[in-house]
Structures are given as C-alpha cells and as structure tokens.
GROMACS .gro file of N, CA and C in nm:
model
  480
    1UNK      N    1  -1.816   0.328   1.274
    1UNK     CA    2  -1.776   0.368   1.141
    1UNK      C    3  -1.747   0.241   1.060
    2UNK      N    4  -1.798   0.215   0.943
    2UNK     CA    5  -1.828   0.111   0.899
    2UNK      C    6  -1.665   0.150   0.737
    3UNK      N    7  -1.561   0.093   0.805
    3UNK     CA    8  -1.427   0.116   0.737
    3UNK      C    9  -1.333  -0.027   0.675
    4UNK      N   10  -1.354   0.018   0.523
    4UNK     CA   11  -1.283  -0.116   0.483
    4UNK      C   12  -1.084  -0.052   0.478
    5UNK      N   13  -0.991  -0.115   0.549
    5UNK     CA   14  -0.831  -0.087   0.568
    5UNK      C   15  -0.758  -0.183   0.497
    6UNK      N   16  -0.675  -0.127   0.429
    6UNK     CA   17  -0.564  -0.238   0.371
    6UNK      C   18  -0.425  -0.179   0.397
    7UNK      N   19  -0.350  -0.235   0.486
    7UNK     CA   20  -0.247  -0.223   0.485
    7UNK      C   21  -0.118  -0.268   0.417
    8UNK      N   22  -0.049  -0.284   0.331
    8UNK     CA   23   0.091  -0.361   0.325
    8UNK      C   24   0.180  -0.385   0.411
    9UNK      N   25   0.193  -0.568   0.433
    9UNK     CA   26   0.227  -0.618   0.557
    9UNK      C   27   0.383  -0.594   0.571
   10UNK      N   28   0.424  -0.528   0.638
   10UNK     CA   29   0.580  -0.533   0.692
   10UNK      C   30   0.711  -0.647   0.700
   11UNK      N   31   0.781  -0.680   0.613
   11UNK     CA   32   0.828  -0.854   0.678
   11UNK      C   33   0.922  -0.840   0.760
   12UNK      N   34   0.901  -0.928   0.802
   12UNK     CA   35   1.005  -0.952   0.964
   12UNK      C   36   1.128  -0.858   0.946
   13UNK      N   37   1.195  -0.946   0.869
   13UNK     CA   38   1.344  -0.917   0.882
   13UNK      C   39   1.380  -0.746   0.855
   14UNK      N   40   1.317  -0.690   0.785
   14UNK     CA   41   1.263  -0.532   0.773
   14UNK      C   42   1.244  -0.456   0.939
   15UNK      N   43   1.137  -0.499   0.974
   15UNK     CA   44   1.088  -0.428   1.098
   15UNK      C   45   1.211  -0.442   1.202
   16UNK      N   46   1.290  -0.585   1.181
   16UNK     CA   47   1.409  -0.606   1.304
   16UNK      C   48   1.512  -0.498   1.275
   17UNK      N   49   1.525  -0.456   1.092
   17UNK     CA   50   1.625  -0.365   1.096
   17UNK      C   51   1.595  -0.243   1.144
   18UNK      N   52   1.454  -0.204   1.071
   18UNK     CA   53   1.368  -0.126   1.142
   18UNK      C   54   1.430  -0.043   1.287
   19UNK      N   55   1.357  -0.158   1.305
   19UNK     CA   56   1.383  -0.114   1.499
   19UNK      C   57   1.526  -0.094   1.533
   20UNK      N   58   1.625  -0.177   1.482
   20UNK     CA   59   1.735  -0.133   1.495
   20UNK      C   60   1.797   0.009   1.462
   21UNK      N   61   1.762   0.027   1.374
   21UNK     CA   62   1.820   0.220   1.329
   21UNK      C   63   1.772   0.292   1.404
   22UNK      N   64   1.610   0.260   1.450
   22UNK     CA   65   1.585   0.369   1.532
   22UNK      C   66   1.637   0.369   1.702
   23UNK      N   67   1.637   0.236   1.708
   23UNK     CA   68   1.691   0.266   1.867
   23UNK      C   69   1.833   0.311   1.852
   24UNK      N   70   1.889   0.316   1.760
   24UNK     CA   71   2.070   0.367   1.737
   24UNK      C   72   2.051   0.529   1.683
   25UNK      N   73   1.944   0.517   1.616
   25UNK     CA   74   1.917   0.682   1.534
   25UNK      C   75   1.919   0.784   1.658
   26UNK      N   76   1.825   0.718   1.765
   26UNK     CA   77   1.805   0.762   1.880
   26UNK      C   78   1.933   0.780   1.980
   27UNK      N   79   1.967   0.716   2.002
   27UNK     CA   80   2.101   0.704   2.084
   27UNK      C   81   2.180   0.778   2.044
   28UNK      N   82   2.230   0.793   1.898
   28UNK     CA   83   2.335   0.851   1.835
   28UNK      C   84   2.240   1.012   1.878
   29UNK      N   85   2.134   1.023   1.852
   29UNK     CA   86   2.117   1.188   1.849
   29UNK      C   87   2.103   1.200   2.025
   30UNK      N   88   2.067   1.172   2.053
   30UNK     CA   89   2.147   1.192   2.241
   30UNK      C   90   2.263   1.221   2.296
   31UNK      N   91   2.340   1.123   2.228
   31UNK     CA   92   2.454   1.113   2.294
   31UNK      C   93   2.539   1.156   2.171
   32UNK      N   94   2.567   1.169   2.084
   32UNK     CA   95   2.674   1.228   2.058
   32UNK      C   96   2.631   1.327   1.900
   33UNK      N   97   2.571   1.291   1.794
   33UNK     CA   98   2.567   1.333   1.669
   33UNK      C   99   2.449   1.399   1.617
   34UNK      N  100   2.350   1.515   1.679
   34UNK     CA  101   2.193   1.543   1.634
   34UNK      C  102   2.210   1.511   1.487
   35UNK      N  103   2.263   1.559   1.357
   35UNK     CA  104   2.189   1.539   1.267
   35UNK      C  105   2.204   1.393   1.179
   36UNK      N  106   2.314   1.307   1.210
   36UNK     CA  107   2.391   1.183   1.178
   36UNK      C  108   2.257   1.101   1.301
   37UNK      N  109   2.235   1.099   1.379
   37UNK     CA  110   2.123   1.060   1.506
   37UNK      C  111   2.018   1.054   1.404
   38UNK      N  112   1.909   1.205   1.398
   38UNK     CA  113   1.794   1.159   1.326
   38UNK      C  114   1.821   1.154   1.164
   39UNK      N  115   1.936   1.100   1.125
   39UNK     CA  116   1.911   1.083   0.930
   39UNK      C  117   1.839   0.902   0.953
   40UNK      N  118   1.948   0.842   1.053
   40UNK     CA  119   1.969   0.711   1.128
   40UNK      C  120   1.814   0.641   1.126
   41UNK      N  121   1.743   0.801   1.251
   41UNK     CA  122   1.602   0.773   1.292
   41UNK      C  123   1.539   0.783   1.184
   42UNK      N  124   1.540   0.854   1.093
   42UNK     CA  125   1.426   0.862   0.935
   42UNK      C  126   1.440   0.755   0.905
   43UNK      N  127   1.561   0.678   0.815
   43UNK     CA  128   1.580   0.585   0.780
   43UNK      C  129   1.497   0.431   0.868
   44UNK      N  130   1.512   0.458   0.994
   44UNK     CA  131   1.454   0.339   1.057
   44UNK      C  132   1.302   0.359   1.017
   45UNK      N  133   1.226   0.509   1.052
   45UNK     CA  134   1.116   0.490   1.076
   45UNK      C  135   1.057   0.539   0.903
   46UNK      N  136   1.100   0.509   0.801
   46UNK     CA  137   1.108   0.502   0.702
   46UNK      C  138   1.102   0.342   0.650
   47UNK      N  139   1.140   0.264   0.715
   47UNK     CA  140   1.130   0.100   0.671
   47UNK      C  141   1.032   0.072   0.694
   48UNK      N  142   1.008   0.099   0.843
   48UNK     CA  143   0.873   0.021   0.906
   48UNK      C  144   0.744   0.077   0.904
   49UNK      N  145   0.747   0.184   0.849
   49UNK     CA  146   0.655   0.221   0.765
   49UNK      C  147   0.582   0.181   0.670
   50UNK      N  148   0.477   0.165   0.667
   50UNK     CA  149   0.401   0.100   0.530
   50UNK      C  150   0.264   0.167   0.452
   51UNK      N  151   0.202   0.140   0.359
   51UNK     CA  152   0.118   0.176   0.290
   51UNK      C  153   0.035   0.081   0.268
   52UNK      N  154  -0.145   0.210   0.233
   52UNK     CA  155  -0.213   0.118   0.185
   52UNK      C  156  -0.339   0.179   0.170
   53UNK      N  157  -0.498   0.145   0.163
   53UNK     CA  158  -0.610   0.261   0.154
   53UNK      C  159  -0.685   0.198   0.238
   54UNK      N  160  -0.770   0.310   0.267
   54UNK     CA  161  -0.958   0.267   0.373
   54UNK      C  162  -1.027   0.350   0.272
   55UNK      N  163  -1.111   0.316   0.247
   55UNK     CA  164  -1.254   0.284   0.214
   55UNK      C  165  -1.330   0.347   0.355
   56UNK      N  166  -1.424   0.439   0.361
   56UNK     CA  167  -1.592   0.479   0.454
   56UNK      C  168  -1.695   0.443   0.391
   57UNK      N  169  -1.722   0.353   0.385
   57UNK     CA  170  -1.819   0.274   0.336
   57UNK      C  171  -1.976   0.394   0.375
   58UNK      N  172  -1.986   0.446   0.526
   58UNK     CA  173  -2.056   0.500   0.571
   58UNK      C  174  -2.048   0.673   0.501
   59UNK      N  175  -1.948   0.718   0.477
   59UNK     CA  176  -1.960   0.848   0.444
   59UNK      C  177  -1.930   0.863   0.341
   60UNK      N  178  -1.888   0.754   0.244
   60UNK     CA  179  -1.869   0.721   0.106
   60UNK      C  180  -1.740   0.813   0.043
   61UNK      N  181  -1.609   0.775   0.128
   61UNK     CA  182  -1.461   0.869   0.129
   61UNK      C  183  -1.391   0.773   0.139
   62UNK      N  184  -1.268   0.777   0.082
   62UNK     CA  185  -1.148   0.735   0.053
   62UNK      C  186  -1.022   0.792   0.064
   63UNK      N  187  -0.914   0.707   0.099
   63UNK     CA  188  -0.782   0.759   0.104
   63UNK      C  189  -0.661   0.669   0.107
   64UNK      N  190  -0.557   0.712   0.018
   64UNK     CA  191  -0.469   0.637   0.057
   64UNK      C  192  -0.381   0.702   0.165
   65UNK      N  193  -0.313   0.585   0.219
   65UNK     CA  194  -0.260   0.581   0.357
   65UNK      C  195  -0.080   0.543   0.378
   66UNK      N  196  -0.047   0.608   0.499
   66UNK     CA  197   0.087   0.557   0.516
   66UNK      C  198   0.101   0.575   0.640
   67UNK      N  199   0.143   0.449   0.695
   67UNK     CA  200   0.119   0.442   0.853
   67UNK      C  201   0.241   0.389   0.916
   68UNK      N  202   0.231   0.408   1.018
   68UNK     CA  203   0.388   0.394   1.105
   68UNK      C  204   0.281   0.426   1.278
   69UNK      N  205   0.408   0.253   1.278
   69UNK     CA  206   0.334   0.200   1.434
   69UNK      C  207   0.176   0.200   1.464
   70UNK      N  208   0.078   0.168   1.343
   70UNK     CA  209  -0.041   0.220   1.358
   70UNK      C  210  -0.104   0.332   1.352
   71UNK      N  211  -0.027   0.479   1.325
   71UNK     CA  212  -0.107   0.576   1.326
   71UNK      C  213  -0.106   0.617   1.157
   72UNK      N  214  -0.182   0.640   1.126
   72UNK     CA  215  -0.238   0.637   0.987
   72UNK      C  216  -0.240   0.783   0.956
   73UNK      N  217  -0.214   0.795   0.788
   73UNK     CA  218  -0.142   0.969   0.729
   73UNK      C  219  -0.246   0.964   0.614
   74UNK      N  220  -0.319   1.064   0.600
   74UNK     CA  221  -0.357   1.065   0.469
   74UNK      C  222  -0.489   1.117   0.430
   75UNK      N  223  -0.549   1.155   0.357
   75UNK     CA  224  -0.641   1.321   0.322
   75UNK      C  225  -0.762   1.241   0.295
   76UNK      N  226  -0.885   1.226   0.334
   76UNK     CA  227  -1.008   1.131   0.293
   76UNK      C  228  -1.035   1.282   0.153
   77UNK      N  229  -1.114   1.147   0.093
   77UNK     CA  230  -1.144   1.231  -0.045
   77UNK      C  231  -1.269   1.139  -0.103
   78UNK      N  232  -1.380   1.235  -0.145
   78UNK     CA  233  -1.516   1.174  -0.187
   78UNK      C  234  -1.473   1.040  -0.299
   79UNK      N  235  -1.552   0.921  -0.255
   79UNK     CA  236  -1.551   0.876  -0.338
   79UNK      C  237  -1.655   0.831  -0.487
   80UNK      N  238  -1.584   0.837  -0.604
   80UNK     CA  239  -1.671   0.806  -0.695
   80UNK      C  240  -1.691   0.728  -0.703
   81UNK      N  241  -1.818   0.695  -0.863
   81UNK     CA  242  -1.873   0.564  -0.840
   81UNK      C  243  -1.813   0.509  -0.917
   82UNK      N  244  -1.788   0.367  -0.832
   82UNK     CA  245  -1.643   0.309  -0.872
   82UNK      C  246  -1.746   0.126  -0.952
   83UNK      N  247  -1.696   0.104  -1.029
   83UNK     CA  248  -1.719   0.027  -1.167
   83UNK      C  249  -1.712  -0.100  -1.157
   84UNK      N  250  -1.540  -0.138  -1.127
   84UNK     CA  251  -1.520  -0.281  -1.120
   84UNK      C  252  -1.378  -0.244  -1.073
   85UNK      N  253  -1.299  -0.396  -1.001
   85UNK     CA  254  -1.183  -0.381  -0.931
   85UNK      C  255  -1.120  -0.503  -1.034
   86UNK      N  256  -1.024  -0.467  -1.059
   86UNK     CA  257  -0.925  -0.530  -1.165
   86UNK      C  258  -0.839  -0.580  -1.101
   87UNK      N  259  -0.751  -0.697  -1.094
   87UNK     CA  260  -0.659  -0.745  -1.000
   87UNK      C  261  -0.587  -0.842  -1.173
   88UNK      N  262  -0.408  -0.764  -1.118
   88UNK     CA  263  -0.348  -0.769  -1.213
   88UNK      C  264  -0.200  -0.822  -1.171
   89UNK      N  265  -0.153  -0.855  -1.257
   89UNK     CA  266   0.044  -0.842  -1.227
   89UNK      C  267   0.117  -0.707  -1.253
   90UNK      N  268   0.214  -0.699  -1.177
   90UNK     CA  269   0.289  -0.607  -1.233
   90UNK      C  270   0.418  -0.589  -1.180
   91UNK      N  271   0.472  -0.509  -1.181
   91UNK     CA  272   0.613  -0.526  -1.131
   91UNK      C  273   0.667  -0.373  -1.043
   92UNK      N  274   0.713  -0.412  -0.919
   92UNK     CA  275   0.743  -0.290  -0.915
   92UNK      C  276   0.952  -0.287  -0.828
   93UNK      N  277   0.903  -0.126  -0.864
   93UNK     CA  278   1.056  -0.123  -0.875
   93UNK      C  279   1.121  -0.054  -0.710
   94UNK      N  280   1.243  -0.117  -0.683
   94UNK     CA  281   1.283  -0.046  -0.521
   94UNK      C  282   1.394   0.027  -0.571
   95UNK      N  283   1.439   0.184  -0.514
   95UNK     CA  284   1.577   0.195  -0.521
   95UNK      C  285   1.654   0.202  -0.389
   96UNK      N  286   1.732   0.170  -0.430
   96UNK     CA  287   1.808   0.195  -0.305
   96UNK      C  288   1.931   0.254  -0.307
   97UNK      N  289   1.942   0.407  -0.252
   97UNK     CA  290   2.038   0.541  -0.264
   97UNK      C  291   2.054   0.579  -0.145
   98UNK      N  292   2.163   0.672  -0.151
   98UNK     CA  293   2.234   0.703   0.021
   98UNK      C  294   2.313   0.828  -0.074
   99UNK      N  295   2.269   0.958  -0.009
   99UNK     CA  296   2.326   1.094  -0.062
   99UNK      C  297   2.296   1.127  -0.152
  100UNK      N  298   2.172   1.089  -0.240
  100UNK     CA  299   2.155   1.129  -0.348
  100UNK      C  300   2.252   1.006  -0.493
  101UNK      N  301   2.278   0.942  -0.466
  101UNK     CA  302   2.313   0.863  -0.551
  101UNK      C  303   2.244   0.736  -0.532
  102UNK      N  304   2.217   0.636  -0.715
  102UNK     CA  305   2.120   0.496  -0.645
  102UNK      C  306   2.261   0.374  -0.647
  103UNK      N  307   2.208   0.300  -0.589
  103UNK     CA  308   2.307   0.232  -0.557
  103UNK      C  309   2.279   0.082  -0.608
  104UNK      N  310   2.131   0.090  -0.614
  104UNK     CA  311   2.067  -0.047  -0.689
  104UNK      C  312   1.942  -0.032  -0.707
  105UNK      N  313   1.887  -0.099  -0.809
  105UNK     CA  314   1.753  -0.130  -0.789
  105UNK      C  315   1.683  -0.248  -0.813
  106UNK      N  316   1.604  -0.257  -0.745
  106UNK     CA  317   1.530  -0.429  -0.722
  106UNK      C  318   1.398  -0.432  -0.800
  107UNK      N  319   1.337  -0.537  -0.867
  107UNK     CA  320   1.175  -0.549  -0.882
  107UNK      C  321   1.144  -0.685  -0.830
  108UNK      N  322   1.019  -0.647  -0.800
  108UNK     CA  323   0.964  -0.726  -0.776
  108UNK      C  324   0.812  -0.795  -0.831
  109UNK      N  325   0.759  -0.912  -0.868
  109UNK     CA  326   0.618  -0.919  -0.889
  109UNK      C  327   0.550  -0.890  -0.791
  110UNK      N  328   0.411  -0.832  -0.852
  110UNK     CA  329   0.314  -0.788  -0.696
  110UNK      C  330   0.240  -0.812  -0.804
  111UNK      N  331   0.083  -0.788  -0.711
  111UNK     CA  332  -0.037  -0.806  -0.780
  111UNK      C  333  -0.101  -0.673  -0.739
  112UNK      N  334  -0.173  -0.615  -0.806
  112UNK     CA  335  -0.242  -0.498  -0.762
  112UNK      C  336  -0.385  -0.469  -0.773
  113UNK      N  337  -0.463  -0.415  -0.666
  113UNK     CA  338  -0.589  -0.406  -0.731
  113UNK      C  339  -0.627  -0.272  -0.708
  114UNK      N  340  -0.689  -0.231  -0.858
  114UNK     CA  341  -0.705  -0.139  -0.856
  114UNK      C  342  -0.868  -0.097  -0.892
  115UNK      N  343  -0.904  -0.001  -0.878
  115UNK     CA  344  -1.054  -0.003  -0.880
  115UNK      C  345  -1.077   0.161  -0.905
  116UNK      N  346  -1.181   0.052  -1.091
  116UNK     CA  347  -1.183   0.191  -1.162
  116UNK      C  348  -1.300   0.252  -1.168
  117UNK      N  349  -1.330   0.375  -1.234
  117UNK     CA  350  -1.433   0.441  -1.201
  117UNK      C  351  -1.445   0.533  -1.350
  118UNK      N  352  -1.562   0.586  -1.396
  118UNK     CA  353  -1.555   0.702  -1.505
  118UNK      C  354  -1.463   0.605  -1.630
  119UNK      N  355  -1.484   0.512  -1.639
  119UNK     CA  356  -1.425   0.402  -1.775
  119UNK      C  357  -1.275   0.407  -1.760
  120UNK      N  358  -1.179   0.487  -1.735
  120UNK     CA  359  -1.075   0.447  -1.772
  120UNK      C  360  -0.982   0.471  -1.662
  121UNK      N  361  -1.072   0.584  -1.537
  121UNK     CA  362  -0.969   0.604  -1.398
  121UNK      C  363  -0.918   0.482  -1.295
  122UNK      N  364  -0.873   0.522  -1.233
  122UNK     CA  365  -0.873   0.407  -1.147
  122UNK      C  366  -0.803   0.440  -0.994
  123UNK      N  367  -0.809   0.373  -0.894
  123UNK     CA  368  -0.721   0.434  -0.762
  123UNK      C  369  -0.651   0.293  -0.700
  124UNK      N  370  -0.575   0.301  -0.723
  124UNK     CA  371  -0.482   0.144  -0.647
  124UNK      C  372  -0.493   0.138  -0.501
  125UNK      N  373  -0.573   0.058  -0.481
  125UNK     CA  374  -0.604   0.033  -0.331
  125UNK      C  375  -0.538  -0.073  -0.247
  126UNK      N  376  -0.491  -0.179  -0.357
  126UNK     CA  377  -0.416  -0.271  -0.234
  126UNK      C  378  -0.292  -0.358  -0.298
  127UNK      N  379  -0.174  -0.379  -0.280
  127UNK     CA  380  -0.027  -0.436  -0.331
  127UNK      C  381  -0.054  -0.596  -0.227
  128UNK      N  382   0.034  -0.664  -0.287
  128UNK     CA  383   0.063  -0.805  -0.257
  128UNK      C  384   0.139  -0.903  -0.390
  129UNK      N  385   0.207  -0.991  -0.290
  129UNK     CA  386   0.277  -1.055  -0.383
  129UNK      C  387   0.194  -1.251  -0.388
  130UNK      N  388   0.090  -1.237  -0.293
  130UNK     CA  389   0.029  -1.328  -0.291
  130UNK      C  390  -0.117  -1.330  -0.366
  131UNK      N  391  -0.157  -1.390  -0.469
  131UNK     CA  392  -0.254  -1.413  -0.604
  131UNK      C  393  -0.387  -1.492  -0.503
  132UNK      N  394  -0.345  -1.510  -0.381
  132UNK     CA  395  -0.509  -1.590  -0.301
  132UNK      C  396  -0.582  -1.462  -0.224
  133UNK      N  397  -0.452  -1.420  -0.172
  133UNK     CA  398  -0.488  -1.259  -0.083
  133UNK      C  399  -0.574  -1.201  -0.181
  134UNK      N  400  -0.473  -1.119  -0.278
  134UNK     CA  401  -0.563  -1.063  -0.370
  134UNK      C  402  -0.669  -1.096  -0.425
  135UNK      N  403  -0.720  -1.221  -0.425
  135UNK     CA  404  -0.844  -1.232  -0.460
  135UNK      C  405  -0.975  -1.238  -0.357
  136UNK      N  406  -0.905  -1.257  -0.248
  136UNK     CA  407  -0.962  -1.227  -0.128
  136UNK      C  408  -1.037  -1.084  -0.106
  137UNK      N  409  -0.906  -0.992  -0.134
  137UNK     CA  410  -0.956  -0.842  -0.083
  137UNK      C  411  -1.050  -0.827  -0.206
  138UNK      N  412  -1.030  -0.833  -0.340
  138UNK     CA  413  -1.091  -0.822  -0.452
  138UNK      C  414  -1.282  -0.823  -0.424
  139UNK      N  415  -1.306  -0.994  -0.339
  139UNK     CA  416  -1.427  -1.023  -0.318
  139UNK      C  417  -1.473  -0.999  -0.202
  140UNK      N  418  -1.389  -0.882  -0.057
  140UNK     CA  419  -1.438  -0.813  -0.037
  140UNK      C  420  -1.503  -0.656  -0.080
  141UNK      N  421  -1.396  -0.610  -0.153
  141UNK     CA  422  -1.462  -0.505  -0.244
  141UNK      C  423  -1.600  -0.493  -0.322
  142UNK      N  424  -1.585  -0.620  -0.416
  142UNK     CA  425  -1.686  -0.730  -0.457
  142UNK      C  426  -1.809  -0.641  -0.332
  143UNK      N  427  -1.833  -0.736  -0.253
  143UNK     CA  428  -1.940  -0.749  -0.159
  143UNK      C  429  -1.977  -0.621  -0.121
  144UNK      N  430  -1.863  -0.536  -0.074
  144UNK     CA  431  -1.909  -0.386   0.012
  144UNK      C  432  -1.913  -0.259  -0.107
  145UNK      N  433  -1.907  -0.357  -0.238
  145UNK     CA  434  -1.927  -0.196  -0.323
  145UNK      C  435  -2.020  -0.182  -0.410
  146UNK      N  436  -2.089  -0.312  -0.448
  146UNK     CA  437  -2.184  -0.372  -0.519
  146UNK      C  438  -2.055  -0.369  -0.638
  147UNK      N  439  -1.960  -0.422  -0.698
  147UNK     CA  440  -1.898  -0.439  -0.813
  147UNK      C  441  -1.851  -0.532  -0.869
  148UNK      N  442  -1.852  -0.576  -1.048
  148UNK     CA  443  -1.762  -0.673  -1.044
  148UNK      C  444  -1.587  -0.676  -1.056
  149UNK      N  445  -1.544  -0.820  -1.026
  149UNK     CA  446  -1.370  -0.810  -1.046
  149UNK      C  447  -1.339  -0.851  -1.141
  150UNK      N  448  -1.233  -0.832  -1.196
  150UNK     CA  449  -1.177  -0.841  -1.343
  150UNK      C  450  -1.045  -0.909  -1.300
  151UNK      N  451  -1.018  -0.979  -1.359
  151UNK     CA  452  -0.854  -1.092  -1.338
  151UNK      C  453  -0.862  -1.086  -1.484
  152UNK      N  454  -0.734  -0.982  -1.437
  152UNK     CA  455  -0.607  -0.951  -1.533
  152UNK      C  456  -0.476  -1.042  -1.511
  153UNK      N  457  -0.492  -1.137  -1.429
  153UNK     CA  458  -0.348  -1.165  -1.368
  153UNK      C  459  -0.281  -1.304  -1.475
  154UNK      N  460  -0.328  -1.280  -1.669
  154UNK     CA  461  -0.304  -1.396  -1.712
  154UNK      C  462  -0.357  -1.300  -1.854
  155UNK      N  463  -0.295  -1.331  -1.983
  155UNK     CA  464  -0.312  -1.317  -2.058
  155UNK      C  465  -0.439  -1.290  -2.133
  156UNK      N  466  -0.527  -1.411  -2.056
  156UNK     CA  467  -0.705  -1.398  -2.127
  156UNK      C  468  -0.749  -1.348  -1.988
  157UNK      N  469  -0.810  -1.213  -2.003
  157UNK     CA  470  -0.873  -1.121  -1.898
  157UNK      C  471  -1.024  -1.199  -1.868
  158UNK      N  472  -1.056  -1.194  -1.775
  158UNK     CA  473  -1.206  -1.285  -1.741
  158UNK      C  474  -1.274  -1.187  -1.652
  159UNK      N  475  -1.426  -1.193  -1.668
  159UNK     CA  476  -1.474  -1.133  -1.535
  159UNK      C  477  -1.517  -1.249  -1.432
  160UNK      N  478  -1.537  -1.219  -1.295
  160UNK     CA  479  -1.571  -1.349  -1.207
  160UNK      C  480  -1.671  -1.287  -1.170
   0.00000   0.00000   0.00000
C-alpha cells in the first residue's frame, strides 16, 4: 500500500508525564479509586496521544488521524483533486482546564500545511513548529500529488 503518514511528534518531557499518569491512573483504579484511577488514565493517554493525516496514494483516500502508541483512529474519505499545498504561519491555541473550568491558555507558532482543492477548500494535513520540516513534507506532497506549494510563511506569498 503505497501510504504517505504524518504524524505530530510527541516531546519528551510530555510522553515522561504521559507515562506517568497512566501507570498511576492504573494503579489508582486497581487498588483503591475506579473512577479517580481511569480520569488519571484518560488524562495520561490523552497527552501521548497525537495527531496527524495519511494520504493512499494507491486508492486515492484520505484521513485525518489520532494515534496512541501507534495504533491509528480515523475514517478514510475519497480524495479530491487537490490543487496546491500552502505552507503558512499561524498560531495555535492550548487550554488547559480540570472540571470544566480553563485554567490557562497557551499559543503557540506552528506552521501548517494545508492542501487545497475546488479553489478555496482545503484539508490540514500536517502541524510543526519547524519552517525546514515543513518544507520538506510540502515537497513531498509536491512529488506524490503532481502539485504546486505556495509559501505563505512571510508577507509576499510566492509559488516554488
């Protein structure tokens, strides 16, 4: 099966907490607390969790994805014919809440590429906060879709 995958990479210090909630999420719902146990376990396996899309190059389907420990979630769906892949700045936002209340929220710069289709649609296929990556995945897209890329990531838009 001829499959282009993008994942969003996990960082360390995440996956260590990660792993930590769940081996305690776990413990706690054993030994003493079932529903205080798995809120613990969501939360862990809720960090180390990540996102991202594949591309079937071969059956010409798409999907975005959310995967945990490698096993991958998510509905393939025909793909259209897709135009050009735009790689841009943008900002995105984290919250962070416990009971229904937020408690903060963070942004961050990322770069995104997104790849549009029918003039004005588009499907966001891959996040990063690194501008070499992204141009990387960009000119694989490039290659396996016949398309051009558009860098948005600067005031004067260019095609490459």
């Amino acid at each position: 099966m001829n499959t282009i995958t993008y994942l969003k990479e996990v960082q360390l210090m995440k996956k260590i907490l990660a792993i930590a909630l769940i081996f305690a999420g776990f413990g706690i719902f054993v030994m003493s607390n079932i529903f205080v146990g798995l809120m613990i376990l969501i939360i862990g396996l809720n960090l180390i969790s990540t996102e991202g899309a594949e591309i079937n190059l071969t059956d010409k389907t798409f999907r975005n994805i959310k995967s945990i420990f490698g096993l991958k979630f998510g509905k393939w769906k025909p793909c259209p014919e897709f135009e050009y892949v735009s790689v841009f700045k943008a900002k995105e936002s984290t919250q962070i809440s416990a009971y229904g209340a937020t408690m903060g929220t963070f942004k961050t710069d990322i770069i995104m590429l997104n790849v549009f289709y029918k003039g004005n649609k588009h499907i966001t296929f891959y996040k990063t906060d690194d501008k070499n990556d992204a141009f990387e995945v960009a000119e694989h897209f490039k290659l396996a879709l016949d398309i051009d890329i558009l860098d948005a990531t600067t005031d004067e838009k260019r095609w490459l």
